[in-house]
CSV table of C-alpha atoms in Angstrom, one decimal:
chain,number,residue,atom,x,y,z
A,1,THR,CA,245.7,11.9,39.2
A,2,THR,CA,245.1,9.7,42.1
A,3,ASP,CA,245.4,5.9,41.9
A,4,SER,CA,241.6,5.4,42.1
A,5,SER,CA,241.6,3.7,38.7
A,6,ARG,CA,242.7,0.5,40.4
A,7,GLY,CA,239.3,0.2,42.0
A,8,ALA,CA,240.7,-0.1,45.5
A,9,ASP,CA,237.9,1.9,47.1
A,10,THR,CA,236.5,0.2,50.2
A,11,ASP,CA,233.1,-0.7,48.7
A,12,ASP,CA,234.9,-2.9,46.2
A,13,THR,CA,237.0,-4.8,48.6
A,14,PRO,CA,236.1,-8.5,48.1
A,15,VAL,CA,234.2,-10.0,50.9
A,16,THR,CA,233.8,-13.7,50.4
A,17,VAL,CA,231.4,-16.2,51.8
A,18,PHE,CA,234.3,-17.2,54.1
A,19,HIS,CA,234.4,-13.7,55.6
A,20,ASP,CA,230.7,-13.3,56.0
A,21,PRO,CA,228.2,-16.0,54.8
A,22,GLU,CA,225.3,-13.6,55.0
A,23,ASN,CA,226.8,-10.5,53.6
A,24,PHE,CA,229.4,-11.4,51.0
A,25,ASN,CA,229.8,-9.3,47.9
A,26,VAL,CA,231.8,-11.6,45.6
A,27,LYS,CA,231.2,-15.1,44.4
A,28,HIS,CA,233.6,-17.5,42.7
A,29,PRO,CA,232.8,-17.8,39.0
A,30,LEU,CA,232.9,-21.1,37.2
A,31,MET,CA,234.5,-21.4,33.8
A,32,ASN,CA,231.2,-22.7,32.4
A,33,PRO,CA,227.6,-22.6,33.5
A,34,TRP,CA,226.3,-26.1,34.3
A,35,THR,CA,222.9,-27.7,34.5
A,36,LEU,CA,221.9,-30.4,36.8
A,37,TRP,CA,219.4,-33.0,35.4
A,38,PHE,CA,217.6,-35.9,37.0
A,39,THR,CA,216.1,-39.0,35.5
A,40,LYS,CA,213.1,-40.3,37.4
A,41,PRO,CA,212.7,-44.1,37.6
A,42,PRO,CA,210.1,-45.3,35.2
A,43,SER,CA,206.7,-45.8,36.8
A,44,GLY,CA,206.2,-48.9,34.8
A,45,LYS,CA,203.3,-47.4,32.8
A,46,GLY,CA,205.1,-47.0,29.6
A,47,ASP,CA,206.3,-43.5,30.1
A,48,ASN,CA,209.0,-42.5,27.7
A,49,TRP,CA,212.5,-41.6,28.7
A,50,ALA,CA,212.3,-37.9,27.6
A,51,GLU,CA,209.4,-37.3,30.0
A,52,LEU,CA,211.4,-38.8,32.8
A,53,LEU,CA,214.4,-36.6,32.2
A,54,LYS,CA,214.0,-33.3,34.2
A,55,GLU,CA,216.1,-30.2,34.2
A,56,VAL,CA,216.6,-29.3,37.8
A,57,ILE,CA,218.7,-26.1,37.9
A,58,SER,CA,221.5,-24.2,36.2
A,59,PHE,CA,224.3,-22.4,38.1
A,60,ASP,CA,227.5,-20.6,37.4
A,61,SER,CA,229.3,-20.0,40.7
A,62,VAL,CA,230.9,-22.2,43.3
A,63,GLU,CA,228.7,-20.8,46.1
A,64,GLU,CA,225.5,-21.7,44.1
A,65,PHE,CA,226.8,-25.2,43.5
A,66,TRP,CA,227.1,-25.8,47.2
A,67,GLY,CA,223.7,-24.3,48.0
A,68,ILE,CA,222.2,-26.8,45.6
A,69,TYR,CA,224.3,-29.8,46.7
A,70,ASN,CA,223.6,-29.2,50.3
A,71,ASN,CA,219.8,-29.1,49.7
A,72,ILE,CA,219.1,-31.9,47.3
A,73,THR,CA,218.6,-35.6,47.7
A,74,PRO,CA,221.9,-37.5,48.0
A,75,THR,CA,222.6,-40.2,45.5
A,76,SER,CA,222.5,-42.8,48.2
A,77,ASP,CA,218.9,-42.0,48.9
A,78,LEU,CA,217.7,-42.2,45.3
A,79,ALA,CA,215.4,-44.9,44.1
A,80,LEU,CA,216.8,-47.6,41.7
A,81,LYS,CA,216.9,-46.5,38.0
A,82,SER,CA,217.5,-42.8,39.0
A,83,ASP,CA,220.3,-40.8,37.4
A,84,TYR,CA,221.8,-37.4,38.1
A,85,HIS,CA,223.4,-35.7,35.2
A,86,LEU,CA,225.6,-32.6,35.5
A,87,PHE,CA,226.2,-31.2,32.0
A,88,LYS,CA,227.5,-28.0,30.5
A,89,LYS,CA,224.5,-25.7,30.0
A,90,GLY,CA,223.0,-26.1,26.6
A,91,VAL,CA,223.9,-29.8,26.2
A,92,ARG,CA,221.1,-32.3,26.9
A,93,PRO,CA,222.4,-35.4,28.7
A,94,GLU,CA,221.3,-37.7,25.8
A,95,TRP,CA,223.5,-39.2,23.1
A,96,GLU,CA,221.1,-37.8,20.5
A,97,ASP,CA,222.1,-34.2,21.4
A,98,PRO,CA,224.0,-32.7,18.5
A,99,GLN,CA,227.0,-32.1,20.8
A,100,ASN,CA,227.0,-35.7,22.1
A,101,LYS,CA,226.1,-37.7,19.1
A,102,HIS,CA,229.6,-38.2,17.9
A,103,GLY,CA,230.9,-38.6,21.4
A,104,GLY,CA,231.5,-41.3,24.0
A,105,LYS,CA,232.1,-41.8,27.6
A,106,TRP,CA,234.5,-43.0,30.2
A,107,ALA,CA,232.7,-45.0,32.8
A,108,PHE,CA,233.2,-47.2,35.9
A,109,GLN,CA,230.8,-49.5,37.6
A,110,PHE,CA,230.9,-49.9,41.4
A,111,LYS,CA,229.5,-53.3,42.0
A,112,GLU,CA,230.0,-53.4,45.7
A,113,LYS,CA,227.3,-50.9,46.5
A,114,LYS,CA,227.6,-51.2,50.2
A,115,SER,CA,231.3,-50.9,50.5
A,116,ILE,CA,231.6,-47.5,48.7
A,117,ASN,CA,230.6,-44.0,49.6
A,118,ILE,CA,228.7,-43.1,46.4
A,119,ASP,CA,227.8,-39.6,47.7
A,120,ALA,CA,231.5,-38.7,48.1
A,121,LEU,CA,232.5,-40.3,44.8
A,122,TRP,CA,229.8,-38.4,42.9
A,123,LEU,CA,230.7,-35.2,44.7
A,124,HIS,CA,234.3,-35.5,43.8
A,125,VAL,CA,233.5,-36.1,40.2
A,126,MET,CA,231.2,-33.1,40.1
A,127,LEU,CA,233.9,-30.9,41.7
A,128,ALA,CA,236.4,-32.1,39.1
A,129,ALA,CA,233.9,-31.1,36.4
A,130,ILE,CA,232.9,-27.7,37.6
A,131,GLY,CA,236.5,-26.9,38.8
A,132,GLU,CA,237.6,-27.8,35.3
A,133,THR,CA,240.4,-30.1,36.3
A,134,LEU,CA,239.4,-33.0,34.1
A,135,GLU,CA,240.7,-31.5,30.9
A,136,ASP,CA,243.1,-28.8,29.7
A,137,ASP,CA,241.9,-25.5,28.3
A,138,ASN,CA,241.8,-26.4,24.7
A,139,ASP,CA,240.7,-30.0,24.9
A,140,GLY,CA,237.0,-29.1,24.6
A,141,GLU,CA,236.0,-32.7,25.2
A,142,VAL,CA,234.1,-32.7,28.6
A,143,MET,CA,230.3,-32.5,28.1
A,144,GLY,CA,229.2,-33.7,31.5
A,145,VAL,CA,229.2,-36.3,34.2
A,146,VAL,CA,226.5,-38.8,35.3
A,147,VAL,CA,225.7,-41.2,38.1
A,148,ASN,CA,223.3,-44.2,37.5
A,149,VAL,CA,221.7,-45.9,40.4
A,150,ARG,CA,220.9,-49.5,39.5
A,151,LYS,CA,220.0,-52.7,41.2
A,152,GLY,CA,223.4,-54.3,41.1
A,153,PHE,CA,225.7,-51.3,40.9
A,154,TYR,CA,226.3,-47.6,40.8
A,155,ARG,CA,227.9,-46.3,37.6
A,156,ILE,CA,229.7,-43.0,37.2
A,157,GLY,CA,230.4,-41.7,33.7
A,158,LEU,CA,232.1,-38.8,32.0
A,159,TRP,CA,230.8,-37.9,28.6
A,160,THR,CA,233.1,-36.5,25.9
A,161,ARG,CA,232.3,-34.6,22.7
A,162,THR,CA,234.2,-37.0,20.4
A,163,VAL,CA,235.7,-40.5,20.4
A,164,GLY,CA,239.0,-38.9,19.4
A,165,LYS,CA,238.2,-38.4,15.7
A,166,PRO,CA,237.1,-35.5,13.6
A,167,VAL,CA,233.4,-35.0,13.5
A,168,PRO,CA,231.2,-33.4,10.8
A,169,GLY,CA,231.3,-29.7,11.1
A,170,GLY,CA,234.2,-29.9,13.6
A,171,GLY,CA,236.3,-27.4,11.6
A,172,ASP,CA,239.9,-27.5,10.7
A,173,GLY,CA,241.5,-26.6,14.0
A,174,ASN,CA,243.2,-28.5,16.7
A,175,ASN,CA,239.9,-28.7,18.7
A,176,ALA,CA,237.7,-31.5,19.8
A,177,GLY,CA,236.4,-32.9,16.5
A,178,GLY,CA,238.5,-30.7,14.4
A,179,LYS,CA,240.6,-32.0,11.5
A,180,GLY,CA,243.7,-30.3,12.8
A,181,ARG,CA,243.8,-32.7,15.7
A,182,SER,CA,245.4,-35.9,14.6
A,183,LEU,CA,243.9,-39.3,15.6
A,184,GLU,CA,246.9,-39.8,17.8
A,185,GLN,CA,246.4,-36.4,19.5
A,186,GLY,CA,242.7,-37.0,19.8
A,187,LYS,CA,243.3,-40.3,21.6
A,188,GLU,CA,245.9,-38.8,23.8
A,189,VAL,CA,243.5,-36.1,24.9
A,190,LEU,CA,240.9,-38.8,25.8
A,191,TYR,CA,243.4,-40.9,27.7
A,192,ARG,CA,244.5,-37.9,29.7
A,193,ILE,CA,240.9,-37.1,30.6
A,194,GLY,CA,240.3,-40.8,31.5
A,195,LYS,CA,243.2,-40.8,33.8
A,196,ARG,CA,242.1,-37.7,35.6
A,197,PHE,CA,238.6,-39.1,35.9
A,198,LYS,CA,240.0,-42.3,37.4
A,199,GLU,CA,242.0,-40.1,39.8
A,200,ALA,CA,238.9,-38.1,40.8
A,201,LEU,CA,237.2,-41.4,41.6
A,202,GLY,CA,240.1,-42.5,43.7
A,203,LEU,CA,240.4,-45.8,41.9
A,204,LYS,CA,243.3,-48.2,42.2
A,205,GLU,CA,245.7,-48.8,39.3
A,206,ASN,CA,244.1,-52.1,38.5
A,207,GLU,CA,240.5,-50.8,38.6
A,208,MET,CA,240.0,-49.9,34.9
A,209,VAL,CA,237.7,-47.2,33.6
A,210,GLU,CA,236.4,-48.0,30.2
A,211,PHE,CA,235.7,-45.8,27.2
A,212,SER,CA,233.0,-46.5,24.7
A,213,GLY,CA,231.4,-44.5,21.9
A,214,HIS,CA,227.7,-43.6,22.4
A,215,THR,CA,226.7,-45.1,19.0
A,216,ASP,CA,228.5,-48.3,20.0
A,217,SER,CA,226.6,-48.5,23.2
A,218,ALA,CA,223.3,-47.6,21.5
A,219,HIS,CA,223.7,-50.6,19.2
A,220,ALA,CA,225.3,-52.8,21.7
A,221,GLY,CA,222.3,-55.0,21.9
A,222,SER,CA,222.2,-55.8,18.3
A,223,THR,CA,225.7,-55.7,17.1
A,224,ARG,CA,229.1,-56.7,18.3
A,225,ALA,CA,230.5,-53.9,20.6
A,226,LYS,CA,233.3,-52.0,18.9
A,227,ALA,CA,236.8,-52.0,20.4
A,228,LYS,CA,236.9,-50.2,23.6
A,229,PHE,CA,239.9,-48.8,25.5
A,230,THR,CA,240.6,-48.7,29.1
A,231,VAL,CA,242.9,-46.7,31.5
B,1,GLU,CA,193.0,-28.2,54.1
B,2,THR,CA,195.6,-25.4,54.3
B,3,ASN,CA,194.9,-23.6,57.5
B,4,LYS,CA,198.2,-21.9,57.7
B,5,PRO,CA,198.2,-18.4,56.3
B,6,VAL,CA,200.1,-18.4,53.0
B,7,GLU,CA,202.8,-15.8,53.1
B,8,PRO,CA,205.4,-15.5,50.4
B,9,ALA,CA,208.6,-16.8,52.0
B,10,GLN,CA,211.3,-14.2,52.4
B,11,PRO,CA,214.7,-14.8,50.9
B,12,THR,CA,217.3,-15.2,53.5
B,13,ALA,CA,220.3,-12.9,53.8
B,14,GLY,CA,222.6,-15.5,52.3
B,15,MET,CA,220.2,-16.0,49.3
B,16,GLN,CA,220.2,-12.2,48.7
B,17,ALA,CA,224.0,-12.0,49.1
B,18,LEU,CA,224.4,-14.7,46.5
B,19,LYS,CA,222.1,-12.9,44.1
B,20,SER,CA,223.7,-9.5,44.4
B,21,ALA,CA,227.4,-10.6,44.7
B,22,ARG,CA,229.6,-9.9,41.7
B,23,PHE,CA,231.9,-12.4,40.2
B,24,LEU,CA,235.4,-12.3,41.6
B,25,GLN,CA,238.1,-11.6,39.1
B,26,VAL,CA,240.0,-14.7,40.1
B,27,ARG,CA,243.2,-13.9,38.3
B,28,SER,CA,243.6,-10.2,38.8
B,29,GLU,CA,242.0,-9.6,42.2
B,30,LEU,CA,243.8,-10.5,45.3
B,31,VAL,CA,241.6,-11.9,48.1
B,32,ASN,CA,242.8,-12.1,51.6
B,33,TYR,CA,241.0,-15.3,52.6
B,34,PRO,CA,240.5,-15.7,56.4
B,35,GLU,CA,243.2,-17.6,58.2
B,36,GLY,CA,243.0,-21.3,57.6
B,37,ILE,CA,241.3,-20.9,54.2
B,38,LYS,CA,243.3,-22.0,51.2
B,39,SER,CA,243.3,-19.9,48.1
B,40,PRO,CA,242.5,-21.5,44.8
B,41,ASN,CA,245.5,-23.4,43.7
B,42,PRO,CA,247.7,-20.7,42.1
B,43,ALA,CA,249.4,-23.2,39.8
B,44,LEU,CA,246.0,-23.9,38.1
B,45,ASN,CA,245.4,-20.3,37.4
B,46,GLN,CA,248.8,-19.0,36.4
B,47,ALA,CA,249.1,-20.6,33.1
B,48,GLY,CA,248.1,-17.4,31.3
B,49,LYS,CA,246.0,-19.2,28.8
B,50,SER,CA,243.5,-20.1,31.6
B,51,LYS,CA,240.7,-17.8,32.4
B,52,GLY,CA,241.5,-18.2,36.0
B,53,ARG,CA,238.4,-20.2,36.8
B,54,GLN,CA,239.9,-23.6,37.7
B,55,TYR,CA,239.6,-24.8,41.2
B,56,ASP,CA,241.0,-27.9,42.8
B,57,LYS,CA,239.0,-30.2,45.0
B,58,ASP,CA,240.6,-29.0,48.3
B,59,PHE,CA,239.7,-25.4,47.6
B,60,LEU,CA,236.1,-26.3,46.6
B,61,LEU,CA,235.5,-28.6,49.6
B,62,GLN,CA,236.1,-25.6,51.9
B,63,PHE,CA,232.7,-24.2,50.9
B,64,GLN,CA,230.7,-27.3,51.9
B,65,GLU,CA,230.1,-26.4,55.5
B,66,VAL,CA,230.1,-22.6,54.8
B,67,PHE,CA,227.4,-22.1,52.3
B,68,LYS,CA,224.1,-24.1,52.8
B,69,GLU,CA,221.5,-21.6,51.5
B,70,LYS,CA,218.8,-23.0,49.3
B,71,PRO,CA,218.9,-21.6,45.8
B,72,SER,CA,215.5,-20.0,46.1
B,73,THR,CA,212.6,-19.8,48.5
B,74,ASP,CA,210.6,-22.3,46.5
B,75,TRP,CA,213.4,-24.7,46.3
B,76,ASP,CA,211.8,-27.5,48.3
B,77,ASN,CA,208.9,-27.6,45.9
B,78,LYS,CA,211.1,-27.6,42.9
B,79,VAL,CA,213.1,-30.6,44.2
B,80,LYS,CA,209.8,-32.3,44.9
B,81,GLU,CA,208.6,-31.7,41.3
B,82,THR,CA,211.8,-32.8,39.7
B,83,VAL,CA,213.7,-35.2,41.9
B,84,GLY,CA,210.7,-36.2,43.9
B,85,ASP,CA,210.6,-37.3,47.5
B,86,SER,CA,213.1,-40.0,48.1
B,87,SER,CA,210.7,-41.2,50.7
B,88,ASP,CA,207.7,-41.9,48.4
B,89,SER,CA,209.6,-43.5,45.6
B,90,ALA,CA,209.3,-47.2,45.4
B,91,ARG,CA,212.3,-48.7,47.0
B,92,PRO,CA,212.6,-52.4,47.1
B,93,GLN,CA,213.9,-53.8,50.4
B,94,SER,CA,211.7,-51.4,52.3
B,95,ALA,CA,208.2,-52.8,51.7
B,96,ARG,CA,205.8,-51.2,54.0
């Protein structure tokens, strides 16, 4: 027989957006579909947070990401108290979500708002997330990334599924929240992710990103904050 | 108030291409990228265990100026409904 089984017929030849932006026939798949969310600033009329949190769009290719990014309000133009959240599809960007409630986050606050380029920083963190370079294949920790626009600072965070410990229903395997992942391994995974997050943000060695559990931060007002770690 | 005829906006060629394009088999399909365009970092996708869908920043940034199509013809409305107009949100420092 001929060698047609390799699918090398002309129609199938990949034409990318770089060859022809109006007539490409292949797009670059992402490892996971992602959803972009937005938190509107409160109007001051007692609206609750759930109503302010809006799902904007889901996407699963590199090309689609750029179509969205190039046509949406840049972070630097957002009003105070706005947030963008980019989360794996199916995970709500709230700590109450079943996939977040045993988790935590790495975060860094940029206090010199005028001396940084928040749009570039947020872009680079999103690219690290959708490009799947923040964690290794079997880590299973990264849930999403978030940028908060506040009066005195911008904050960029990376949410993880666990705080490095087994979680209820996490199974017996060496997966995020599984009993087969020792506490030491769990912490190692989180540290490695924290380092890559720090790298994506282009921070200097002495600029520390800090990890905290969601339940710790949820109760931070009323109880003493639990031990945090930094990288 | 609306004196313009309301015609459904036509999707652009780029929008249609995005919709009909198939997913590239990143690990098994060889793409000859145009000269000057870097391939996805092979080191990231050779590991065997990876599904071949990891992309480094330099590869991804190449798309920034190349693909600027809105996701859909009603995108501007959608942004208005969700993110809102940055212009009409209350911004301190810019009292009018």
